[in-house]
Short mmCIF file of C-alpha atoms and ligand atoms in Angstrom, two decimals:
data_model
loop_
_atom_site.label_atom_id
_atom_site.label_comp_id
_atom_site.label_asym_id
_atom_site.label_seq_id
_atom_site.Cartn_x
_atom_site.Cartn_y
_atom_site.Cartn_z
CA MET M 6 111.55 85.52 128.14
CA PHE M 7 111.82 89.14 127.26
CA ASP M 8 111.55 89.36 123.50
CA ASP M 9 111.76 92.39 121.30
CA THR M 10 111.15 90.81 117.94
CA ALA M 11 107.43 91.51 117.96
CA GLN M 12 108.06 95.26 117.67
CA GLY M 13 106.16 96.59 114.71
CA GLY M 14 105.78 93.36 112.75
CA MET M 15 102.67 91.25 112.34
CA ASP M 16 103.29 88.15 110.36
CA ASN M 17 100.91 85.38 111.33
CA LEU M 18 100.34 85.63 115.02
CA GLY M 19 97.14 87.30 116.05
CA ALA M 20 96.49 88.12 112.41
CA ASN M 21 92.72 87.69 112.77
CA GLU M 22 92.43 90.00 115.73
CA GLU M 23 94.78 92.45 114.06
CA SER M 24 92.70 92.56 110.88
CA LEU M 25 89.67 93.73 112.90
CA ARG M 26 91.41 96.67 114.50
CA MET M 27 90.95 100.27 113.44
CA VAL M 28 94.44 100.98 114.75
CA SER M 29 96.15 98.16 112.86
CA ALA M 30 99.19 99.28 110.88
CA ASN M 31 98.50 96.55 108.31
CA ALA M 32 96.11 97.16 105.43
CA ILE M 33 92.62 95.90 106.27
CA GLY M 34 89.53 95.28 104.09
CA ASN M 35 89.84 96.90 100.68
CA GLU M 36 92.50 99.35 101.83
CA PRO M 37 95.10 98.31 99.28
CA VAL M 38 92.73 99.96 96.77
CA SER M 39 91.82 103.03 98.84
CA ASP M 40 95.50 103.51 99.82
CA GLU M 41 96.15 104.13 96.12
CA GLU M 42 94.16 107.35 95.90
CA LEU M 43 96.14 108.84 98.80
CA ARG M 44 99.60 107.85 97.60
CA PRO M 45 101.88 110.73 96.62
CA HIS M 46 103.57 110.14 93.24
CA ILE M 47 106.64 112.35 93.54
CA LEU M 48 109.28 112.61 96.25
CA ASP M 49 108.21 116.18 97.01
CA GLY M 50 104.73 114.93 97.91
CA PHE M 51 106.11 112.37 100.37
CA ILE M 52 105.66 113.92 103.81
CA GLY M 53 108.29 113.78 106.56
CA GLN M 54 111.35 111.49 106.82
CA PRO M 55 113.54 114.44 105.68
CA ARG M 56 116.92 112.73 105.91
CA LEU M 57 115.75 109.68 104.01
CA LYS M 58 114.23 111.91 101.32
CA ALA M 59 117.44 113.89 100.92
CA GLN M 60 119.49 110.69 100.62
CA LEU M 61 117.09 109.20 98.11
CA GLN M 62 116.99 112.42 96.08
CA LEU M 63 120.79 112.39 95.76
CA PHE M 64 120.78 108.71 94.89
CA LEU M 65 118.19 109.21 92.13
CA ASP M 66 119.79 112.39 90.77
CA ALA M 67 123.14 110.59 90.47
CA ALA M 68 121.56 107.65 88.63
CA ARG M 69 119.76 110.02 86.26
CA LYS M 70 122.96 111.96 85.53
CA ARG M 71 124.95 108.80 84.97
CA GLU M 72 122.11 107.47 82.82
CA VAL M 73 122.18 104.05 84.47
CA PRO M 74 119.56 102.32 86.62
CA PRO M 75 120.30 103.01 90.30
CA ASP M 76 121.65 100.38 92.69
CA HIS M 77 119.18 98.10 94.45
CA ILE M 78 117.28 99.68 97.35
CA LEU M 79 116.14 98.11 100.62
CA LEU M 80 113.33 99.80 102.56
CA ALA M 81 113.06 98.61 106.14
CA GLY M 82 110.54 99.53 108.81
CA PRO M 83 107.20 98.72 110.41
CA PRO M 84 104.05 98.36 108.28
CA GLY M 85 102.14 101.40 107.07
CA LEU M 86 105.06 103.87 107.06
CA GLY M 87 105.36 104.33 103.29
CA LYS M 88 107.63 101.61 101.87
CA THR M 89 105.35 100.71 98.95
CA THR M 90 104.70 104.40 98.33
CA LEU M 91 108.43 105.14 98.14
CA ALA M 92 109.01 102.28 95.72
CA MET M 93 106.32 103.68 93.41
CA ILE M 94 107.79 107.16 93.73
CA VAL M 95 111.28 105.91 92.77
CA ALA M 96 109.94 104.26 89.60
CA ASN M 97 107.89 107.34 88.77
CA GLU M 98 110.78 109.74 89.34
CA LEU M 99 112.99 107.60 87.10
CA GLY M 100 110.23 107.36 84.51
CA VAL M 101 110.40 103.56 84.40
CA PRO M 102 107.75 100.86 84.86
CA ILE M 103 107.44 98.96 88.15
CA ARG M 104 106.67 95.27 88.61
CA VAL M 105 105.19 94.39 92.00
CA THR M 106 105.46 91.07 93.80
CA SER M 107 106.04 89.82 97.33
CA GLY M 108 107.96 87.15 99.23
CA PRO M 109 104.87 85.04 100.02
CA ALA M 110 103.61 85.27 96.41
CA ILE M 111 106.76 83.55 95.16
CA GLN M 112 106.43 79.89 96.04
CA HIS M 113 109.22 78.44 93.90
CA ALA M 114 112.48 79.77 92.52
CA GLY M 115 110.98 79.25 89.06
CA ASP M 116 108.27 81.88 89.79
CA LEU M 117 110.98 84.44 90.41
CA ALA M 118 113.05 83.28 87.42
CA SER M 119 110.12 83.91 85.09
CA ILE M 120 109.55 87.41 86.51
CA LEU M 121 113.25 88.26 86.25
CA SER M 122 113.59 86.98 82.71
CA SER M 123 110.70 89.14 81.54
CA LEU M 124 111.99 92.43 83.01
CA ASP M 125 112.73 95.30 80.62
CA ALA M 126 115.92 97.34 80.83
CA GLY M 127 115.77 99.82 83.72
CA GLU M 128 112.55 98.39 85.16
CA VAL M 129 111.99 98.44 88.94
CA LEU M 130 111.12 95.12 90.58
CA PHE M 131 109.40 95.75 93.93
CA ILE M 132 109.47 92.75 96.28
CA ASP M 133 107.35 93.39 99.36
CA GLU M 134 108.01 91.27 102.47
CA ILE M 135 111.28 90.20 100.89
CA HIS M 136 112.25 88.40 104.13
CA ARG M 137 109.60 85.80 103.31
CA LEU M 138 111.13 84.63 100.01
CA PRO M 139 111.80 80.89 99.86
CA ARG M 140 115.48 80.02 100.26
CA ALA M 141 115.95 78.81 96.67
CA ALA M 142 114.44 82.03 95.31
CA GLU M 143 116.70 84.07 97.56
CA GLU M 144 119.75 82.36 96.08
CA LEU M 145 118.53 82.99 92.56
CA LEU M 146 117.98 86.61 93.46
CA TYR M 147 121.57 87.12 94.75
CA ILE M 148 122.95 86.15 91.37
CA ALA M 149 120.40 88.16 89.43
CA MET M 150 121.07 91.27 91.51
CA GLU M 151 124.83 91.00 91.26
CA ASP M 152 125.53 89.55 87.84
CA PHE M 153 122.24 90.30 86.05
CA ARG M 154 121.91 86.67 85.14
CA VAL M 155 119.52 83.79 85.84
CA ASP M 156 120.38 80.17 85.37
CA VAL M 157 117.47 78.48 83.65
CA MET M 158 117.23 74.73 84.25
CA VAL M 159 116.57 72.68 81.14
CA GLY M 160 115.47 69.04 81.41
CA LYS M 161 115.06 66.90 84.51
CA GLY M 162 117.03 64.35 86.50
CA PRO M 163 120.67 63.49 85.79
CA GLY M 164 120.47 64.94 82.27
CA ALA M 165 119.34 68.39 83.50
CA SER M 166 121.59 71.30 82.69
CA SER M 167 121.47 75.00 83.40
CA ILE M 168 121.65 77.65 80.72
CA PRO M 169 122.72 81.11 81.86
CA LEU M 170 120.38 83.85 80.66
CA THR M 171 121.72 87.40 80.68
CA LEU M 172 119.29 90.00 82.02
CA PRO M 173 119.16 93.72 81.22
CA ARG M 174 120.12 96.00 84.13
CA PHE M 175 117.20 96.58 86.49
CA THR M 176 116.66 97.78 90.05
CA VAL M 177 115.28 95.67 92.87
CA ILE M 178 113.46 97.52 95.63
CA GLY M 179 112.93 95.22 98.58
CA ALA M 180 110.65 96.09 101.50
CA THR M 181 110.81 94.38 104.86
CA THR M 182 109.30 94.73 108.31
CA ARG M 183 111.94 92.30 109.66
CA GLU M 184 115.32 93.41 108.42
CA GLY M 185 117.00 91.08 110.92
CA MET M 186 115.46 88.08 109.17
CA LEU M 187 117.21 88.87 105.87
CA PRO M 188 120.29 86.73 105.31
CA SER M 189 123.38 88.90 105.18
CA PRO M 190 124.37 87.92 101.61
CA LEU M 191 121.01 89.28 100.42
CA ARG M 192 121.30 92.40 102.55
CA ALA M 193 124.77 93.00 101.11
CA ARG M 194 123.36 93.18 97.54
CA PHE M 195 121.53 96.43 98.29
CA GLY M 196 123.51 99.59 97.54
CA PHE M 197 121.14 101.77 99.55
CA THR M 198 119.19 100.85 102.67
CA ALA M 199 116.60 103.20 104.11
CA HIS M 200 115.07 102.79 107.56
CA LEU M 201 111.63 104.31 107.97
CA ASP M 202 110.74 105.58 111.43
CA PHE M 203 107.40 106.32 113.06
CA TYR M 204 106.27 109.86 112.20
CA PRO M 205 106.12 112.65 114.77
CA ASP M 206 102.71 114.29 115.22
CA ASP M 207 103.59 117.47 113.28
CA GLU M 208 104.48 115.42 110.18
CA LEU M 209 101.31 113.36 110.55
CA GLU M 210 99.30 116.58 110.71
CA LYS M 211 100.73 117.66 107.35
CA LEU M 212 100.04 114.23 105.92
CA ILE M 213 96.44 114.33 107.17
CA GLU M 214 95.94 117.80 105.71
CA ARG M 215 97.28 116.61 102.36
CA SER M 216 95.01 113.55 102.41
CA ALA M 217 92.00 115.66 103.47
CA ALA M 218 92.63 117.92 100.45
CA VAL M 219 92.74 114.87 98.14
CA LEU M 220 89.45 113.64 99.67
CA SER M 221 87.93 117.19 99.42
CA LEU M 222 87.25 117.17 103.15
CA PRO M 223 87.61 120.61 104.78
CA LEU M 224 89.24 120.39 108.22
CA ALA M 225 88.91 123.22 110.76
CA PRO M 226 92.11 124.29 112.56
CA GLY M 227 93.02 121.77 115.26
CA SER M 228 91.26 118.81 113.62
CA SER M 229 94.39 117.38 112.01
CA ALA M 230 96.17 117.58 115.39
CA GLN M 231 93.39 115.54 117.00
CA LEU M 232 93.72 112.92 114.28
CA ALA M 233 97.53 112.87 114.38
CA ARG M 234 97.58 112.17 118.14
CA ARG M 235 95.49 109.05 117.61
CA SER M 236 97.43 107.69 114.61
CA ARG M 237 100.21 105.84 116.43
CA GLY M 238 102.93 107.47 114.31
CA THR M 239 101.67 105.61 111.24
CA PRO M 240 100.42 107.18 107.97
CA ARG M 241 98.20 104.21 107.10
CA ILE M 242 96.35 104.57 110.41
CA ALA M 243 96.12 108.35 109.95
CA ASN M 244 94.52 107.90 106.53
CA ARG M 245 92.14 105.24 107.84
CA LEU M 246 90.96 107.40 110.75
CA LEU M 247 90.54 110.29 108.33
CA ARG M 248 88.27 108.16 106.14
CA ARG M 249 86.13 107.29 109.17
CA VAL M 250 85.92 110.98 110.03
CA ARG M 251 84.84 111.65 106.45
CA ASP M 252 81.98 109.13 106.96
CA TRP M 253 80.96 111.11 110.02
CA ALA M 254 81.09 114.39 108.08
CA VAL M 255 78.99 112.97 105.23
CA VAL M 256 76.33 111.53 107.55
CA HIS M 257 76.12 114.73 109.60
CA ASP M 258 76.17 117.01 106.54
CA LEU M 259 79.17 118.90 107.87
CA GLU M 260 80.68 121.66 105.79
CA GLN M 261 83.82 121.55 107.87
CA VAL M 262 85.18 119.05 110.39
CA GLU M 263 85.74 120.59 113.84
CA PRO M 264 88.12 119.04 116.42
CA ASP M 265 85.08 117.94 118.45
CA ASP M 266 83.76 116.02 115.44
CA VAL M 267 87.05 114.11 115.28
CA LYS M 268 86.80 113.30 118.99
CA GLU M 269 83.19 112.13 118.72
CA ALA M 270 83.69 110.14 115.52
CA LEU M 271 86.70 108.29 116.87
CA ALA M 272 85.20 107.75 120.33
CA LEU M 273 82.53 105.78 118.47
CA TYR M 274 85.31 103.40 117.43
CA GLN M 275 86.63 103.34 121.01
CA ILE M 276 89.89 105.03 120.07
CA ASP M 277 91.05 107.31 122.84
CA THR M 278 93.14 110.47 122.82
CA GLU M 279 96.43 108.55 122.76
CA GLY M 280 95.39 106.19 119.98
CA LEU M 281 94.69 103.32 122.38
CA ASP M 282 91.78 101.10 121.44
CA ARG M 283 89.53 98.80 123.46
CA LEU M 284 92.08 95.98 123.61
CA ASP M 285 94.99 98.22 124.64
CA MET M 286 92.83 99.72 127.39
CA ALA M 287 91.72 96.27 128.57
CA VAL M 288 95.38 95.27 128.93
CA LEU M 289 96.28 98.41 130.88
CA ASN M 290 93.19 98.10 133.07
CA ALA M 291 93.99 94.46 133.92
CA LEU M 292 97.63 95.26 134.58
CA ILE M 293 96.80 98.10 136.94
CA ARG M 294 93.48 97.16 138.53
CA ASN M 295 94.00 93.40 138.81
CA PHE M 296 97.74 93.16 139.26
CA ASN M 297 98.49 96.46 140.98
CA GLY M 298 100.68 97.56 138.07
CA GLY M 299 102.70 94.31 137.86
CA PRO M 300 105.11 92.72 137.40
CA VAL M 301 102.88 90.05 135.94
CA GLY M 302 103.59 87.29 133.42
CA LEU M 303 102.20 87.54 129.91
CA ASN M 304 100.02 84.44 130.34
CA ASN M 305 98.30 85.71 133.48
CA LEU M 306 97.78 89.13 131.97
CA SER M 307 96.31 87.69 128.75
CA ALA M 308 94.01 85.31 130.67
CA MET M 309 92.64 88.27 132.61
CA VAL M 310 91.87 90.11 129.35
CA GLY M 311 90.45 86.98 127.74
CA GLU M 312 92.86 87.06 124.78
CA GLU M 313 95.56 84.77 123.46
CA ALA M 314 99.01 85.58 124.86
CA GLU M 315 100.30 85.94 121.30
CA THR M 316 97.67 88.54 120.51
CA VAL M 317 98.54 90.63 123.53
CA GLU M 318 102.24 90.30 122.81
CA THR M 319 102.21 91.10 119.11
CA VAL M 320 99.15 93.32 118.72
CA CYS M 321 99.05 95.49 121.86
CA GLU M 322 102.42 95.48 123.52
CA PRO M 323 104.64 96.98 120.83
CA TYR M 324 102.71 100.26 120.91
CA LEU M 325 102.17 100.28 124.68
CA VAL M 326 105.91 99.77 125.21
CA ARG M 327 106.95 102.28 122.54
CA GLU M 328 104.68 104.95 123.99
CA GLY M 329 105.90 104.35 127.53
CA PHE M 330 102.69 102.87 129.00
CA MET M 331 104.25 99.51 129.80
CA MET M 332 107.63 97.93 130.33
CA ARG M 333 108.60 94.36 129.58
CA THR M 334 111.00 93.19 132.25
CA PRO M 335 112.43 89.71 132.87
CA LYS M 336 110.05 89.46 135.87
CA GLY M 337 106.98 90.38 133.84
CA ARG M 338 104.95 93.27 132.48
CA VAL M 339 104.92 96.50 134.49
CA ALA M 340 102.67 99.56 134.12
CA THR M 341 104.49 102.91 134.02
CA ALA M 342 103.38 106.07 135.83
CA ARG M 343 102.06 107.27 132.46
CA ALA M 344 99.68 104.30 132.32
CA TRP M 345 98.33 105.01 135.83
CA GLU M 346 97.80 108.64 134.90
CA HIS M 347 96.09 107.69 131.66
CA LEU M 348 93.53 105.71 133.67
CA GLY M 349 93.11 108.69 135.99
CA LEU M 350 94.77 106.88 138.88
CA VAL M 351 97.67 107.55 141.21
CA PRO M 352 100.26 104.73 141.33
CA ALA M 353 99.70 102.62 144.46
CA ASP M 354 102.44 102.99 147.10
CA ASP M 355 103.52 99.40 146.65
CA ALA M 356 103.21 99.45 142.82
CA ALA M 357 106.23 97.95 141.03
CA GLY M 358 108.61 99.83 143.39
CA ASP M 359 112.21 100.17 142.28
CA VAL M 360 112.10 99.32 138.59
CA SER M 361 115.85 98.71 138.39
CA LYS M 362 115.35 95.64 140.58
CA LEU M 363 113.14 94.10 137.93
CA PHE M 364 115.89 93.81 135.32
P1 LIG Q 20 103.98 100.22 103.72
O1 LIG Q 20 104.33 99.72 102.34
O2 LIG Q 20 105.19 100.67 104.49
O3 LIG Q 20 103.15 99.24 104.52
P2 LIG Q 20 102.39 102.19 102.28
O4 LIG Q 20 103.43 102.78 101.39
O5 LIG Q 20 101.43 101.24 101.65
O6 LIG Q 20 103.09 101.53 103.57
O7 LIG Q 20 101.60 103.42 102.95
C1 LIG Q 20 100.32 103.28 103.54
C2 LIG Q 20 99.47 104.49 103.22
O8 LIG Q 20 100.04 105.63 103.85
C3 LIG Q 20 99.38 104.83 101.73
O9 LIG Q 20 98.08 105.31 101.45
C4 LIG Q 20 100.35 105.94 101.55
O10 LIG Q 20 99.99 106.81 100.54
C5 LIG Q 20 100.35 106.65 102.89
N1 LIG Q 20 101.68 107.19 103.20
C6 LIG Q 20 102.68 106.52 103.79
N2 LIG Q 20 103.75 107.32 103.98
C7 LIG Q 20 103.41 108.51 103.49
C8 LIG Q 20 104.11 109.77 103.41
N3 LIG Q 20 105.35 109.93 103.91
N4 LIG Q 20 103.47 110.82 102.84
C9 LIG Q 20 102.20 110.67 102.37
N5 LIG Q 20 101.49 109.51 102.44
C10 LIG Q 20 102.08 108.45 102.98
#
């Protein structure tokens, strides 16, 4: 059936294939370390998302004036758009330490209880992938967020009792790629929820220019635009492509990176002008050349490409659909006119026909 839940998220499905892709929005290799050097530390350095920034600025200013830790914050949106960066910025702007953990890292409620009971007053607790917390930990977190209390179990079996432990006030910042998977009681504990959107090309250009300055890589006019177009609206991808272009510049002893260098360097990685990689192109080629533009079922399409259906569905389709290369209809996948054009073809007369009949 037609399913939208794959949009943006990559939990387990196709994770291996995803981790090999230059255009993956998830961190790959040692990127968690190299991401650090490109992270802005103050809200002013955070590029784009102007409305979110203005809201957050007001929220932080009010907390500072009232001299209390701000309410809990939920950051929702696809991977690579700046959720971790924003959490670090909030702690930095408030001048408080930040403790970092994640849903999958907390296996038992007790793990979370020991983190909570060691927090200092005002500290920020960042919980990445908060939708993946175990149920018992979630319940412990509700109470801690609302009443600033954890109930510590003492003893075992029928004689066990719980001792309430009062916590200092602190701020939870939760990040999630699947807001819909958060139970509503947990969602309701956040006083401020921010949704991060994909970045338009002009914002990505600024971000790339900022990162290039941090990496001491001179870009000629037009180079950041070439990179932005291929970055799929995602800062993490933009920074990754920029690092590969830096490799190119180092190896070729370039004093300045020209737009043609960007094109050549990224063509080497089979990333085309629209940010489509080898797998995306294989899917579009199969859809158009083998199935006349569709509609075709996911299984047939994936078999033609030689990939698992899950990989095609979670790794390729979200971007192809978002960018208007493909539609997912109840009758199957359909190539749009944009996809035909991108392959340099004219839609066949009998291709897909009246799209409204497919829904
Ligand atoms: P997420 O937590 O949403 O997966 P991150 O915060 O780890 O994403 O961001 C990935 C990379 O992109 C980091 O190197 C970060 O510095 C950079 N980045 C993300 N958003 C921005 C932004 N708005 N301005 C500047 N750099 C950004």
